[in-house]
Amino acid sequence: MPWMGTFHGICVRILRRDGAAISIPPNFVIYDEDDRQGLIKQAMKQLSIGTDKLKPRAASAAISKAKNQLLSPSDYAASARFPFQQAVAEIYQLYEQLLADAGALDFDDLLLETVRLLRDHSAVRQRYQTQFKHILVDEYQDTNAAQYQIIKLLVNPRRNICVVGDDWQSIYSWRGADFTNILNFERDFPGALVVKLEQNYRSTGAILEAAGNVINKNQQRTDKTLWTAAGPGAPVHVQAAYDEAEEAYIIASQIATQVATGERDYSDFAVLYRTNAQSYAFERAFNQHRVPYQLVGGVRFYDRKEIKDILAYLRLIYQPN
């Protein structure tokens, strides 16, 4: 049966199967972000590093970035120049000891240790290279240094790899993704067939033109000419807002104005947001402007159980009788 999953899922499977070669027991525990921060707090306490000087979350992010760049505690310490980095280097060293004592790996270790296993044990590497006849990778532009090395170690001499990605859509550099992985694909795998999918089925010509004008400022990028059969469409309008509350207010007022003048109906509008937490600002603005709305795929902010409970307590305080 073919293997299919995330990088982390595949790595767990490999490490449980062959991790003993690098002294990782098959029953290792996986620590999530909460577990990691708890262990970091423990390390900071032992090192007498106060949370008022260094936030555990910041230390966690720095350690995660180091691991995704394949930097060991000693590697990180060697390049630490600033007080923050030097403190993190101490925490990183002790954190790794505490992880080992607990028989645990964190999410970043799943990638890091798989690289170490495949790199240092040729018999294991060759077995997987033989097992995997084809390697398919989606969203290649969002791979980090560790994932990049795993791919290169799993590809066999026949270069049995197919990736899908678009450097123009790389948005996770803050999480360690390196879009140069896809820019260097032809260098890494000479003779690769590159197929450019330049027809866009989602957007209008005006949107593509605006996006192209932005992306053309990138000094490192692939050259593509996007086009669409959807026609030019309406002009792109950009509105700057001070914060999410002002953003929601502007949108709600524009909807209310266009409906009041008969230019549009309420059903002509849709508001898209990235996370459910952002719905509150829009719901509040819509209620202020008396704009009716339907929340799709979620529960209205004021209809959520915890919010209704809080409101009930507030009403009781305000009107105890």
PDB file of C-alpha atoms in Angstrom:
ATOM      1  CA  MET A   1       0.000   0.000   0.000  1.00  0.00           C
ATOM      2  CA  PRO A   2       1.274   3.506  -0.751  1.00  0.00           C
ATOM      3  CA  TRP A   3       2.147   5.813   2.110  1.00  0.00           C
ATOM      4  CA  MET A   4       0.244   9.088   2.227  1.00  0.00           C
ATOM      5  CA  GLY A   5       0.370  11.764   4.895  1.00  0.00           C
ATOM      6  CA  THR A   6       1.982  14.912   6.201  1.00  0.00           C
ATOM      7  CA  PHE A   7       5.743  15.126   6.623  1.00  0.00           C
ATOM      8  CA  HIS A   8       5.301  14.715  10.364  1.00  0.00           C
ATOM      9  CA  GLY A   9       3.004  11.718   9.964  1.00  0.00           C
ATOM     10  CA  ILE A  10       5.383   9.952   7.580  1.00  0.00           C
ATOM     11  CA  CYS A  11       8.330  10.702   9.863  1.00  0.00           C
ATOM     12  CA  VAL A  12       6.546   9.229  12.890  1.00  0.00           C
ATOM     13  CA  ARG A  13       6.016   6.041  10.922  1.00  0.00           C
ATOM     14  CA  ILE A  14       9.671   5.889   9.857  1.00  0.00           C
ATOM     15  CA  LEU A  15      10.997   6.598  13.347  1.00  0.00           C
ATOM     16  CA  ARG A  16       8.764   4.059  15.080  1.00  0.00           C
ATOM     17  CA  ARG A  17       9.911   1.498  12.553  1.00  0.00           C
ATOM     18  CA  ASP A  18      13.637   2.292  12.348  1.00  0.00           C
ATOM     19  CA  GLY A  19      14.418   4.878  15.029  1.00  0.00           C
ATOM     20  CA  ALA A  20      16.239   2.298  17.153  1.00  0.00           C
ATOM     21  CA  ALA A  21      19.183   2.746  14.780  1.00  0.00           C
ATOM     22  CA  ILE A  22      19.696   6.194  16.336  1.00  0.00           C
ATOM     23  CA  SER A  23      18.625   5.142  19.862  1.00  0.00           C
ATOM     24  CA  ILE A  24      15.005   6.282  19.570  1.00  0.00           C
ATOM     25  CA  PRO A  25      12.640   3.699  21.125  1.00  0.00           C
ATOM     26  CA  PRO A  26       9.559   2.752  19.093  1.00  0.00           C
ATOM     27  CA  ASN A  27       7.240   3.850  21.910  1.00  0.00           C
ATOM     28  CA  PHE A  28       8.520   7.431  22.084  1.00  0.00           C
ATOM     29  CA  VAL A  29       6.075  10.108  23.242  1.00  0.00           C
ATOM     30  CA  ILE A  30       5.254  13.111  21.050  1.00  0.00           C
ATOM     31  CA  TYR A  31       5.133  16.482  22.819  1.00  0.00           C
ATOM     32  CA  ASP A  32       2.854  19.179  21.428  1.00  0.00           C
ATOM     33  CA  GLU A  33       3.379  22.939  21.774  1.00  0.00           C
ATOM     34  CA  ASP A  34       1.860  23.084  25.257  1.00  0.00           C
ATOM     35  CA  ASP A  35       4.113  20.250  26.405  1.00  0.00           C
ATOM     36  CA  ARG A  36       7.127  21.970  24.888  1.00  0.00           C
ATOM     37  CA  GLN A  37       6.429  25.282  26.580  1.00  0.00           C
ATOM     38  CA  GLY A  38       5.935  23.486  29.883  1.00  0.00           C
ATOM     39  CA  LEU A  39       9.348  21.848  29.518  1.00  0.00           C
ATOM     40  CA  ILE A  40      10.915  25.155  28.463  1.00  0.00           C
ATOM     41  CA  LYS A  41       9.507  26.807  31.598  1.00  0.00           C
ATOM     42  CA  GLN A  42      11.049  23.994  33.637  1.00  0.00           C
ATOM     43  CA  ALA A  43      14.410  24.525  31.931  1.00  0.00           C
ATOM     44  CA  MET A  44      14.213  28.285  32.474  1.00  0.00           C
ATOM     45  CA  LYS A  45      13.480  27.772  36.161  1.00  0.00           C
ATOM     46  CA  GLN A  46      16.491  25.472  36.546  1.00  0.00           C
ATOM     47  CA  LEU A  47      18.660  28.033  34.737  1.00  0.00           C
ATOM     48  CA  SER A  48      17.242  30.936  36.790  1.00  0.00           C
ATOM     49  CA  ILE A  49      16.047  32.721  33.654  1.00  0.00           C
ATOM     50  CA  GLY A  50      12.980  34.752  34.565  1.00  0.00           C
ATOM     51  CA  THR A  51       9.906  34.829  32.357  1.00  0.00           C
ATOM     52  CA  ASP A  52       9.923  38.607  32.730  1.00  0.00           C
ATOM     53  CA  LYS A  53      13.166  38.722  30.738  1.00  0.00           C
ATOM     54  CA  LEU A  54      12.397  35.976  28.218  1.00  0.00           C
ATOM     55  CA  LYS A  55       8.964  34.682  27.300  1.00  0.00           C
ATOM     56  CA  PRO A  56       8.700  30.873  27.046  1.00  0.00           C
ATOM     57  CA  ARG A  57       6.739  31.291  23.816  1.00  0.00           C
ATOM     58  CA  ALA A  58       9.609  33.279  22.279  1.00  0.00           C
ATOM     59  CA  ALA A  59      12.129  30.653  23.375  1.00  0.00           C
ATOM     60  CA  SER A  60       9.912  27.925  21.922  1.00  0.00           C
ATOM     61  CA  ALA A  61       9.702  29.724  18.576  1.00  0.00           C
ATOM     62  CA  ALA A  62      13.481  30.187  18.462  1.00  0.00           C
ATOM     63  CA  ILE A  63      14.135  26.523  19.260  1.00  0.00           C
ATOM     64  CA  SER A  64      11.585  25.438  16.667  1.00  0.00           C
ATOM     65  CA  LYS A  65      13.243  27.618  14.032  1.00  0.00           C
ATOM     66  CA  ALA A  66      16.653  26.209  14.935  1.00  0.00           C
ATOM     67  CA  LYS A  67      15.453  22.628  14.600  1.00  0.00           C
ATOM     68  CA  ASN A  68      13.764  23.315  11.274  1.00  0.00           C
ATOM     69  CA  GLN A  69      17.109  24.689  10.096  1.00  0.00           C
ATOM     70  CA  LEU A  70      18.775  21.473  11.358  1.00  0.00           C
ATOM     71  CA  LEU A  71      20.760  23.307  14.041  1.00  0.00           C
ATOM     72  CA  SER A  72      21.726  21.282  17.108  1.00  0.00           C
ATOM     73  CA  PRO A  73      22.090  22.997  20.507  1.00  0.00           C
ATOM     74  CA  SER A  74      25.855  23.270  19.967  1.00  0.00           C
ATOM     75  CA  ASP A  75      25.355  24.659  16.445  1.00  0.00           C
ATOM     76  CA  TYR A  76      22.929  27.254  17.750  1.00  0.00           C
ATOM     77  CA  ALA A  77      25.198  28.193  20.657  1.00  0.00           C
ATOM     78  CA  ALA A  78      28.154  28.674  18.314  1.00  0.00           C
ATOM     79  CA  SER A  79      26.249  31.288  16.304  1.00  0.00           C
ATOM     80  CA  ALA A  80      24.546  33.012  19.259  1.00  0.00           C
ATOM     81  CA  ARG A  81      25.736  36.629  19.357  1.00  0.00           C
ATOM     82  CA  PHE A  82      23.008  38.511  21.185  1.00  0.00           C
ATOM     83  CA  PRO A  83      21.784  38.084  24.781  1.00  0.00           C
ATOM     84  CA  PHE A  84      18.442  36.646  23.614  1.00  0.00           C
ATOM     85  CA  GLN A  85      20.180  34.021  21.467  1.00  0.00           C
ATOM     86  CA  GLN A  86      22.654  33.188  24.217  1.00  0.00           C
ATOM     87  CA  ALA A  87      19.823  32.643  26.698  1.00  0.00           C
ATOM     88  CA  VAL A  88      17.938  30.479  24.187  1.00  0.00           C
ATOM     89  CA  ALA A  89      21.115  28.453  23.597  1.00  0.00           C
ATOM     90  CA  GLU A  90      21.255  27.569  27.303  1.00  0.00           C
ATOM     91  CA  ILE A  91      17.559  26.715  27.355  1.00  0.00           C
ATOM     92  CA  TYR A  92      17.841  24.658  24.149  1.00  0.00           C
ATOM     93  CA  GLN A  93      20.662  22.530  25.615  1.00  0.00           C
ATOM     94  CA  LEU A  94      18.780  21.741  28.833  1.00  0.00           C
ATOM     95  CA  TYR A  95      15.450  21.359  27.029  1.00  0.00           C
ATOM     96  CA  GLU A  96      16.931  18.572  24.906  1.00  0.00           C
ATOM     97  CA  GLN A  97      18.151  16.776  28.028  1.00  0.00           C
ATOM     98  CA  LEU A  98      14.712  17.035  29.619  1.00  0.00           C
ATOM     99  CA  LEU A  99      13.097  15.724  26.427  1.00  0.00           C
ATOM    100  CA  ALA A 100      15.435  12.737  26.379  1.00  0.00           C
ATOM    101  CA  ASP A 101      14.763  12.031  30.067  1.00  0.00           C
ATOM    102  CA  ALA A 102      11.033  11.956  29.279  1.00  0.00           C
ATOM    103  CA  GLY A 103      11.522   9.639  26.288  1.00  0.00           C
ATOM    104  CA  ALA A 104       9.836  12.256  24.127  1.00  0.00           C
ATOM    105  CA  LEU A 105      10.231  14.030  20.811  1.00  0.00           C
ATOM    106  CA  ASP A 106       8.614  17.316  19.899  1.00  0.00           C
ATOM    107  CA  PHE A 107       7.081  17.961  16.478  1.00  0.00           C
ATOM    108  CA  ASP A 108      10.277  19.476  15.103  1.00  0.00           C
ATOM    109  CA  ASP A 109      12.294  16.469  16.300  1.00  0.00           C
ATOM    110  CA  LEU A 110      10.171  14.239  14.082  1.00  0.00           C
ATOM    111  CA  LEU A 111      11.730  15.936  11.050  1.00  0.00           C
ATOM    112  CA  LEU A 112      15.185  16.505  12.523  1.00  0.00           C
ATOM    113  CA  GLU A 113      15.639  12.924  13.712  1.00  0.00           C
ATOM    114  CA  THR A 114      14.356  11.495  10.425  1.00  0.00           C
ATOM    115  CA  VAL A 115      17.014  13.512   8.600  1.00  0.00           C
ATOM    116  CA  ARG A 116      19.652  12.147  10.977  1.00  0.00           C
ATOM    117  CA  LEU A 117      18.414   8.579  10.545  1.00  0.00           C
ATOM    118  CA  LEU A 118      18.326   8.673   6.737  1.00  0.00           C
ATOM    119  CA  ARG A 119      21.591  10.611   6.471  1.00  0.00           C
ATOM    120  CA  ASP A 120      23.665   8.470   8.837  1.00  0.00           C
ATOM    121  CA  HIS A 121      22.316   4.987   8.064  1.00  0.00           C
ATOM    122  CA  SER A 122      22.678   4.082   4.410  1.00  0.00           C
ATOM    123  CA  ALA A 123      20.940   0.700   4.775  1.00  0.00           C
ATOM    124  CA  VAL A 124      17.785   2.366   6.110  1.00  0.00           C
ATOM    125  CA  ARG A 125      17.963   5.087   3.469  1.00  0.00           C
ATOM    126  CA  GLN A 126      18.400   2.623   0.607  1.00  0.00           C
ATOM    127  CA  ARG A 127      15.510   0.487   1.832  1.00  0.00           C
ATOM    128  CA  TYR A 128      13.124   3.444   1.664  1.00  0.00           C
ATOM    129  CA  GLN A 129      14.551   4.561  -1.664  1.00  0.00           C
ATOM    130  CA  THR A 130      13.738   1.094  -2.987  1.00  0.00           C
ATOM    131  CA  GLN A 131      10.327   0.951  -1.308  1.00  0.00           C
ATOM    132  CA  PHE A 132       9.081   4.294  -2.637  1.00  0.00           C
ATOM    133  CA  LYS A 133       8.793   3.977  -6.410  1.00  0.00           C
ATOM    134  CA  HIS A 134       7.464   7.522  -6.726  1.00  0.00           C
ATOM    135  CA  ILE A 135       7.573  10.471  -4.339  1.00  0.00           C
ATOM    136  CA  LEU A 136       4.872  13.116  -4.719  1.00  0.00           C
ATOM    137  CA  VAL A 137       5.038  16.380  -2.757  1.00  0.00           C
ATOM    138  CA  ASP A 138       2.322  19.030  -2.655  1.00  0.00           C
ATOM    139  CA  GLU A 139       2.840  22.726  -1.779  1.00  0.00           C
ATOM    140  CA  TYR A 140       6.579  22.378  -2.323  1.00  0.00           C
ATOM    141  CA  GLN A 141       7.124  26.124  -1.875  1.00  0.00           C
ATOM    142  CA  ASP A 142       6.175  25.745   1.798  1.00  0.00           C
ATOM    143  CA  THR A 143       8.824  23.147   2.676  1.00  0.00           C
ATOM    144  CA  ASN A 144      11.520  24.035   5.199  1.00  0.00           C
ATOM    145  CA  ALA A 145      15.169  22.998   5.380  1.00  0.00           C
ATOM    146  CA  ALA A 146      14.462  19.753   7.254  1.00  0.00           C
ATOM    147  CA  GLN A 147      11.665  18.690   4.904  1.00  0.00           C
ATOM    148  CA  TYR A 148      13.851  19.558   1.924  1.00  0.00           C
ATOM    149  CA  GLN A 149      16.603  17.263   3.212  1.00  0.00           C
ATOM    150  CA  ILE A 150      14.136  14.431   3.865  1.00  0.00           C
ATOM    151  CA  ILE A 151      12.948  14.636   0.266  1.00  0.00           C
ATOM    152  CA  LYS A 152      16.488  14.620  -1.119  1.00  0.00           C
ATOM    153  CA  LEU A 153      17.406  11.636   1.067  1.00  0.00           C
ATOM    154  CA  LEU A 154      14.355   9.617  -0.015  1.00  0.00           C
ATOM    155  CA  VAL A 155      14.703  10.237  -3.749  1.00  0.00           C
ATOM    156  CA  ASN A 156      16.456   7.336  -5.463  1.00  0.00           C
ATOM    157  CA  PRO A 157      19.093   7.562  -8.238  1.00  0.00           C
ATOM    158  CA  ARG A 158      16.318   7.518 -10.868  1.00  0.00           C
ATOM    159  CA  ARG A 159      15.088  10.839  -9.396  1.00  0.00           C
ATOM    160  CA  ASN A 160      11.598   9.462  -8.861  1.00  0.00           C
ATOM    161  CA  ILE A 161      10.066  12.736  -7.689  1.00  0.00           C
ATOM    162  CA  CYS A 162       7.152  14.934  -8.704  1.00  0.00           C
ATOM    163  CA  VAL A 163       6.367  18.148  -6.849  1.00  0.00           C
ATOM    164  CA  VAL A 164       3.571  20.675  -7.158  1.00  0.00           C
ATOM    165  CA  GLY A 165       4.043  24.215  -5.973  1.00  0.00           C
ATOM    166  CA  ASP A 166       4.187  27.901  -6.770  1.00  0.00           C
ATOM    167  CA  ASP A 167       6.798  30.262  -5.364  1.00  0.00           C
ATOM    168  CA  TRP A 168       4.328  33.107  -5.970  1.00  0.00           C
ATOM    169  CA  GLN A 169       2.129  31.567  -3.254  1.00  0.00           C
ATOM    170  CA  SER A 170       4.786  31.144  -0.571  1.00  0.00           C
ATOM    171  CA  ILE A 171       3.356  32.677   2.622  1.00  0.00           C
ATOM    172  CA  TYR A 172       4.925  30.628   5.435  1.00  0.00           C
ATOM    173  CA  SER A 173       8.463  32.004   5.653  1.00  0.00           C
ATOM    174  CA  TRP A 174       7.618  33.136   9.207  1.00  0.00           C
ATOM    175  CA  ARG A 175       7.174  29.433  10.010  1.00  0.00           C
ATOM    176  CA  GLY A 176      10.483  28.383   8.475  1.00  0.00           C
ATOM    177  CA  ALA A 177       9.367  27.691   4.899  1.00  0.00           C
ATOM    178  CA  ASP A 178      12.003  28.418   2.255  1.00  0.00           C
ATOM    179  CA  PHE A 179      10.627  29.232  -1.199  1.00  0.00           C
ATOM    180  CA  THR A 180      14.108  28.858  -2.717  1.00  0.00           C
ATOM    181  CA  ASN A 181      13.573  25.098  -2.432  1.00  0.00           C
ATOM    182  CA  ILE A 182      11.224  25.274  -5.410  1.00  0.00           C
ATOM    183  CA  LEU A 183      13.352  27.851  -7.223  1.00  0.00           C
ATOM    184  CA  ASN A 184      16.296  25.428  -7.007  1.00  0.00           C
ATOM    185  CA  PHE A 185      14.329  22.347  -8.062  1.00  0.00           C
ATOM    186  CA  GLU A 186      15.767  22.220 -11.584  1.00  0.00           C
ATOM    187  CA  ARG A 187      19.267  22.666 -10.168  1.00  0.00           C
ATOM    188  CA  ASP A 188      18.709  19.833  -7.690  1.00  0.00           C
ATOM    189  CA  PHE A 189      17.128  17.540 -10.279  1.00  0.00           C
ATOM    190  CA  PRO A 190      18.640  18.330 -13.704  1.00  0.00           C
ATOM    191  CA  GLY A 191      16.467  17.399 -16.661  1.00  0.00           C
ATOM    192  CA  ALA A 192      13.225  17.696 -14.697  1.00  0.00           C
ATOM    193  CA  LEU A 193      10.114  18.384 -16.756  1.00  0.00           C
ATOM    194  CA  VAL A 194       8.552  21.674 -15.634  1.00  0.00           C
ATOM    195  CA  VAL A 195       4.899  22.278 -16.475  1.00  0.00           C
ATOM    196  CA  LYS A 196       3.604  25.803 -15.866  1.00  0.00           C
ATOM    197  CA  LEU A 197      -0.107  26.062 -15.140  1.00  0.00           C
ATOM    198  CA  GLU A 198      -0.674  29.649 -16.209  1.00  0.00           C
ATOM    199  CA  GLN A 199      -4.425  29.721 -16.804  1.00  0.00           C
ATOM    200  CA  ASN A 200      -6.246  30.969 -13.719  1.00  0.00           C
ATOM    201  CA  TYR A 201      -9.807  29.715 -13.184  1.00  0.00           C
ATOM    202  CA  ARG A 202     -10.569  31.565  -9.931  1.00  0.00           C
ATOM    203  CA  SER A 203      -9.957  35.238 -10.620  1.00  0.00           C
ATOM    204  CA  THR A 204     -10.793  38.008 -13.051  1.00  0.00           C
ATOM    205  CA  GLY A 205      -8.277  39.806 -15.227  1.00  0.00           C
ATOM    206  CA  ALA A 206      -8.205  42.845 -12.934  1.00  0.00           C
ATOM    207  CA  ILE A 207      -7.279  40.692  -9.934  1.00  0.00           C
ATOM    208  CA  LEU A 208      -4.541  38.879 -11.865  1.00  0.00           C
ATOM    209  CA  GLU A 209      -3.101  42.169 -13.087  1.00  0.00           C
ATOM    210  CA  ALA A 210      -3.023  43.607  -9.567  1.00  0.00           C
ATOM    211  CA  ALA A 211      -1.425  40.449  -8.169  1.00  0.00           C
ATOM    212  CA  GLY A 212       1.121  40.402 -10.988  1.00  0.00           C
ATOM    213  CA  ASN A 213       2.113  44.006 -10.322  1.00  0.00           C
ATOM    214  CA  VAL A 214       2.813  43.106  -6.705  1.00  0.00           C
ATOM    215  CA  ILE A 215       4.689  39.850  -7.317  1.00  0.00           C
ATOM    216  CA  ASN A 216       6.834  41.402 -10.059  1.00  0.00           C
ATOM    217  CA  LYS A 217       8.608  43.364  -7.320  1.00  0.00           C
ATOM    218  CA  ASN A 218      10.107  40.098  -6.045  1.00  0.00           C
ATOM    219  CA  GLN A 219      13.756  39.825  -7.037  1.00  0.00           C
ATOM    220  CA  GLN A 220      13.720  36.028  -6.728  1.00  0.00           C
ATOM    221  CA  ARG A 221      10.837  34.396  -8.584  1.00  0.00           C
ATOM    222  CA  THR A 222       9.932  32.213 -11.522  1.00  0.00           C
ATOM    223  CA  ASP A 223       8.641  33.892 -14.661  1.00  0.00           C
ATOM    224  CA  LYS A 224       5.020  33.155 -15.474  1.00  0.00           C
ATOM    225  CA  THR A 225       2.329  34.870 -17.502  1.00  0.00           C
ATOM    226  CA  LEU A 226      -1.012  34.289 -15.822  1.00  0.00           C
ATOM    227  CA  TRP A 227      -4.194  34.687 -17.822  1.00  0.00           C
ATOM    228  CA  THR A 228      -7.889  34.032 -17.426  1.00  0.00           C
ATOM    229  CA  ALA A 229     -10.884  33.553 -19.674  1.00  0.00           C
ATOM    230  CA  ALA A 230     -13.130  35.148 -17.038  1.00  0.00           C
ATOM    231  CA  GLY A 231     -12.856  38.666 -18.460  1.00  0.00           C
ATOM    232  CA  PRO A 232     -11.518  41.826 -16.789  1.00  0.00           C
ATOM    233  CA  GLY A 233     -14.132  42.025 -14.015  1.00  0.00           C
ATOM    234  CA  ALA A 234     -14.540  44.920 -11.599  1.00  0.00           C
ATOM    235  CA  PRO A 235     -11.532  47.084 -10.656  1.00  0.00           C
ATOM    236  CA  VAL A 236      -9.592  46.075  -7.564  1.00  0.00           C
ATOM    237  CA  HIS A 237     -10.192  48.425  -4.622  1.00  0.00           C
ATOM    238  CA  VAL A 238      -7.720  48.617  -1.736  1.00  0.00           C
ATOM    239  CA  GLN A 239      -8.838  50.150   1.555  1.00  0.00           C
ATOM    240  CA  ALA A 240      -6.354  50.716   4.388  1.00  0.00           C
ATOM    241  CA  ALA A 241      -7.694  50.368   7.938  1.00  0.00           C
ATOM    242  CA  TYR A 242      -6.155  51.161  11.313  1.00  0.00           C
ATOM    243  CA  ASP A 243      -7.254  47.887  12.919  1.00  0.00           C
ATOM    244  CA  GLU A 244      -9.771  45.067  12.554  1.00  0.00           C
ATOM    245  CA  ALA A 245     -12.531  47.118  14.199  1.00  0.00           C
ATOM    246  CA  GLU A 246     -12.139  49.941  11.673  1.00  0.00           C
ATOM    247  CA  GLU A 247     -11.908  47.404   8.859  1.00  0.00           C
ATOM    248  CA  ALA A 248     -15.223  45.847   9.880  1.00  0.00           C
ATOM    249  CA  TYR A 249     -16.814  49.282  10.347  1.00  0.00           C
ATOM    250  CA  ILE A 250     -15.809  50.372   6.826  1.00  0.00           C
ATOM    251  CA  ILE A 251     -17.215  47.193   5.276  1.00  0.00           C
ATOM    252  CA  ALA A 252     -20.462  47.352   7.238  1.00  0.00           C
ATOM    253  CA  SER A 253     -20.990  51.030   6.383  1.00  0.00           C
ATOM    254  CA  GLN A 254     -20.355  50.403   2.680  1.00  0.00           C
ATOM    255  CA  ILE A 255     -22.871  47.554   2.644  1.00  0.00           C
ATOM    256  CA  ALA A 256     -25.471  49.649   4.475  1.00  0.00           C
ATOM    257  CA  THR A 257     -24.940  52.607   2.128  1.00  0.00           C
ATOM    258  CA  GLN A 258     -25.185  50.575  -1.076  1.00  0.00           C
ATOM    259  CA  VAL A 259     -28.353  48.840   0.114  1.00  0.00           C
ATOM    260  CA  ALA A 260     -29.919  52.143   1.246  1.00  0.00           C
ATOM    261  CA  THR A 261     -29.316  53.715  -2.179  1.00  0.00           C
ATOM    262  CA  GLY A 262     -30.780  50.687  -3.975  1.00  0.00           C
ATOM    263  CA  GLU A 263     -27.467  49.872  -5.630  1.00  0.00           C
ATOM    264  CA  ARG A 264     -27.239  46.393  -4.079  1.00  0.00           C
ATOM    265  CA  ASP A 265     -29.202  43.893  -2.012  1.00  0.00           C
ATOM    266  CA  TYR A 266     -27.884  42.349   1.195  1.00  0.00           C
ATOM    267  CA  SER A 267     -27.646  39.002  -0.589  1.00  0.00           C
ATOM    268  CA  ASP A 268     -25.109  40.476  -3.033  1.00  0.00           C
ATOM    269  CA  PHE A 269     -22.403  40.599  -0.354  1.00  0.00           C
ATOM    270  CA  ALA A 270     -20.102  37.990   1.177  1.00  0.00           C
ATOM    271  CA  VAL A 271     -17.364  38.656   3.723  1.00  0.00           C
ATOM    272  CA  LEU A 272     -14.455  36.207   3.860  1.00  0.00           C
ATOM    273  CA  TYR A 273     -12.060  36.085   6.809  1.00  0.00           C
ATOM    274  CA  ARG A 274      -9.083  33.879   7.628  1.00  0.00           C
ATOM    275  CA  THR A 275      -9.974  32.676  11.139  1.00  0.00           C
ATOM    276  CA  ASN A 276     -13.243  32.302  13.034  1.00  0.00           C
ATOM    277  CA  ALA A 277     -11.920  34.612  15.756  1.00  0.00           C
ATOM    278  CA  GLN A 278     -12.207  37.497  13.293  1.00  0.00           C
ATOM    279  CA  SER A 279     -15.982  37.142  13.063  1.00  0.00           C
ATOM    280  CA  TYR A 280     -16.570  39.151  16.254  1.00  0.00           C
ATOM    281  CA  ALA A 281     -15.454  42.487  14.773  1.00  0.00           C
ATOM    282  CA  PHE A 282     -17.723  42.015  11.754  1.00  0.00           C
ATOM    283  CA  GLU A 283     -20.701  40.821  13.776  1.00  0.00           C
ATOM    284  CA  ARG A 284     -20.398  43.837  16.057  1.00  0.00           C
ATOM    285  CA  ALA A 285     -20.129  46.265  13.121  1.00  0.00           C
ATOM    286  CA  PHE A 286     -23.042  44.618  11.295  1.00  0.00           C
ATOM    287  CA  ASN A 287     -25.221  44.859  14.393  1.00  0.00           C
ATOM    288  CA  GLN A 288     -24.310  48.535  14.805  1.00  0.00           C
ATOM    289  CA  HIS A 289     -25.313  49.239  11.185  1.00  0.00           C
ATOM    290  CA  ARG A 290     -28.369  46.955  11.370  1.00  0.00           C
ATOM    291  CA  VAL A 291     -27.006  44.792   8.572  1.00  0.00           C
ATOM    292  CA  PRO A 292     -28.572  41.303   8.678  1.00  0.00           C
ATOM    293  CA  TYR A 293     -26.119  38.465   8.163  1.00  0.00           C
ATOM    294  CA  GLN A 294     -25.808  34.699   8.151  1.00  0.00           C
ATOM    295  CA  LEU A 295     -22.692  33.111   9.622  1.00  0.00           C
ATOM    296  CA  VAL A 296     -21.671  30.164   7.450  1.00  0.00           C
ATOM    297  CA  GLY A 297     -19.869  27.223   9.038  1.00  0.00           C
ATOM    298  CA  GLY A 298     -19.889  28.621  12.555  1.00  0.00           C
ATOM    299  CA  VAL A 299     -21.932  29.919  15.461  1.00  0.00           C
ATOM    300  CA  ARG A 300     -22.699  33.606  15.852  1.00  0.00           C
ATOM    301  CA  PHE A 301     -20.493  35.195  18.491  1.00  0.00           C
ATOM    302  CA  TYR A 302     -23.416  36.159  20.726  1.00  0.00           C
ATOM    303  CA  ASP A 303     -24.996  32.702  20.287  1.00  0.00           C
ATOM    304  CA  ARG A 304     -21.970  30.814  21.595  1.00  0.00           C
ATOM    305  CA  LYS A 305     -22.634  29.070  24.898  1.00  0.00           C
ATOM    306  CA  GLU A 306     -19.790  30.686  26.793  1.00  0.00           C
ATOM    307  CA  ILE A 307     -20.754  34.168  25.562  1.00  0.00           C
ATOM    308  CA  LYS A 308     -24.416  33.632  26.473  1.00  0.00           C
ATOM    309  CA  ASP A 309     -23.343  32.522  29.952  1.00  0.00           C
ATOM    310  CA  ILE A 310     -21.177  35.618  30.449  1.00  0.00           C
ATOM    311  CA  LEU A 311     -23.959  37.889  29.208  1.00  0.00           C
ATOM    312  CA  ALA A 312     -26.400  36.220  31.606  1.00  0.00           C
ATOM    313  CA  TYR A 313     -24.049  36.913  34.531  1.00  0.00           C
ATOM    314  CA  LEU A 314     -23.633  40.533  33.426  1.00  0.00           C
ATOM    315  CA  ARG A 315     -27.408  40.977  33.190  1.00  0.00           C
ATOM    316  CA  LEU A 316     -27.766  39.526  36.682  1.00  0.00           C
ATOM    317  CA  ILE A 317     -25.189  41.981  38.031  1.00  0.00           C
ATOM    318  CA  TYR A 318     -26.801  44.885  36.204  1.00  0.00           C
ATOM    319  CA  GLN A 319     -30.368  43.896  37.126  1.00  0.00           C
ATOM    320  CA  PRO A 320     -30.172  41.680  40.226  1.00  0.00           C
ATOM    321  CA  ASN A 321     -33.975  41.710  40.591  1.00  0.00           C
TER     322      ASN A 321
END
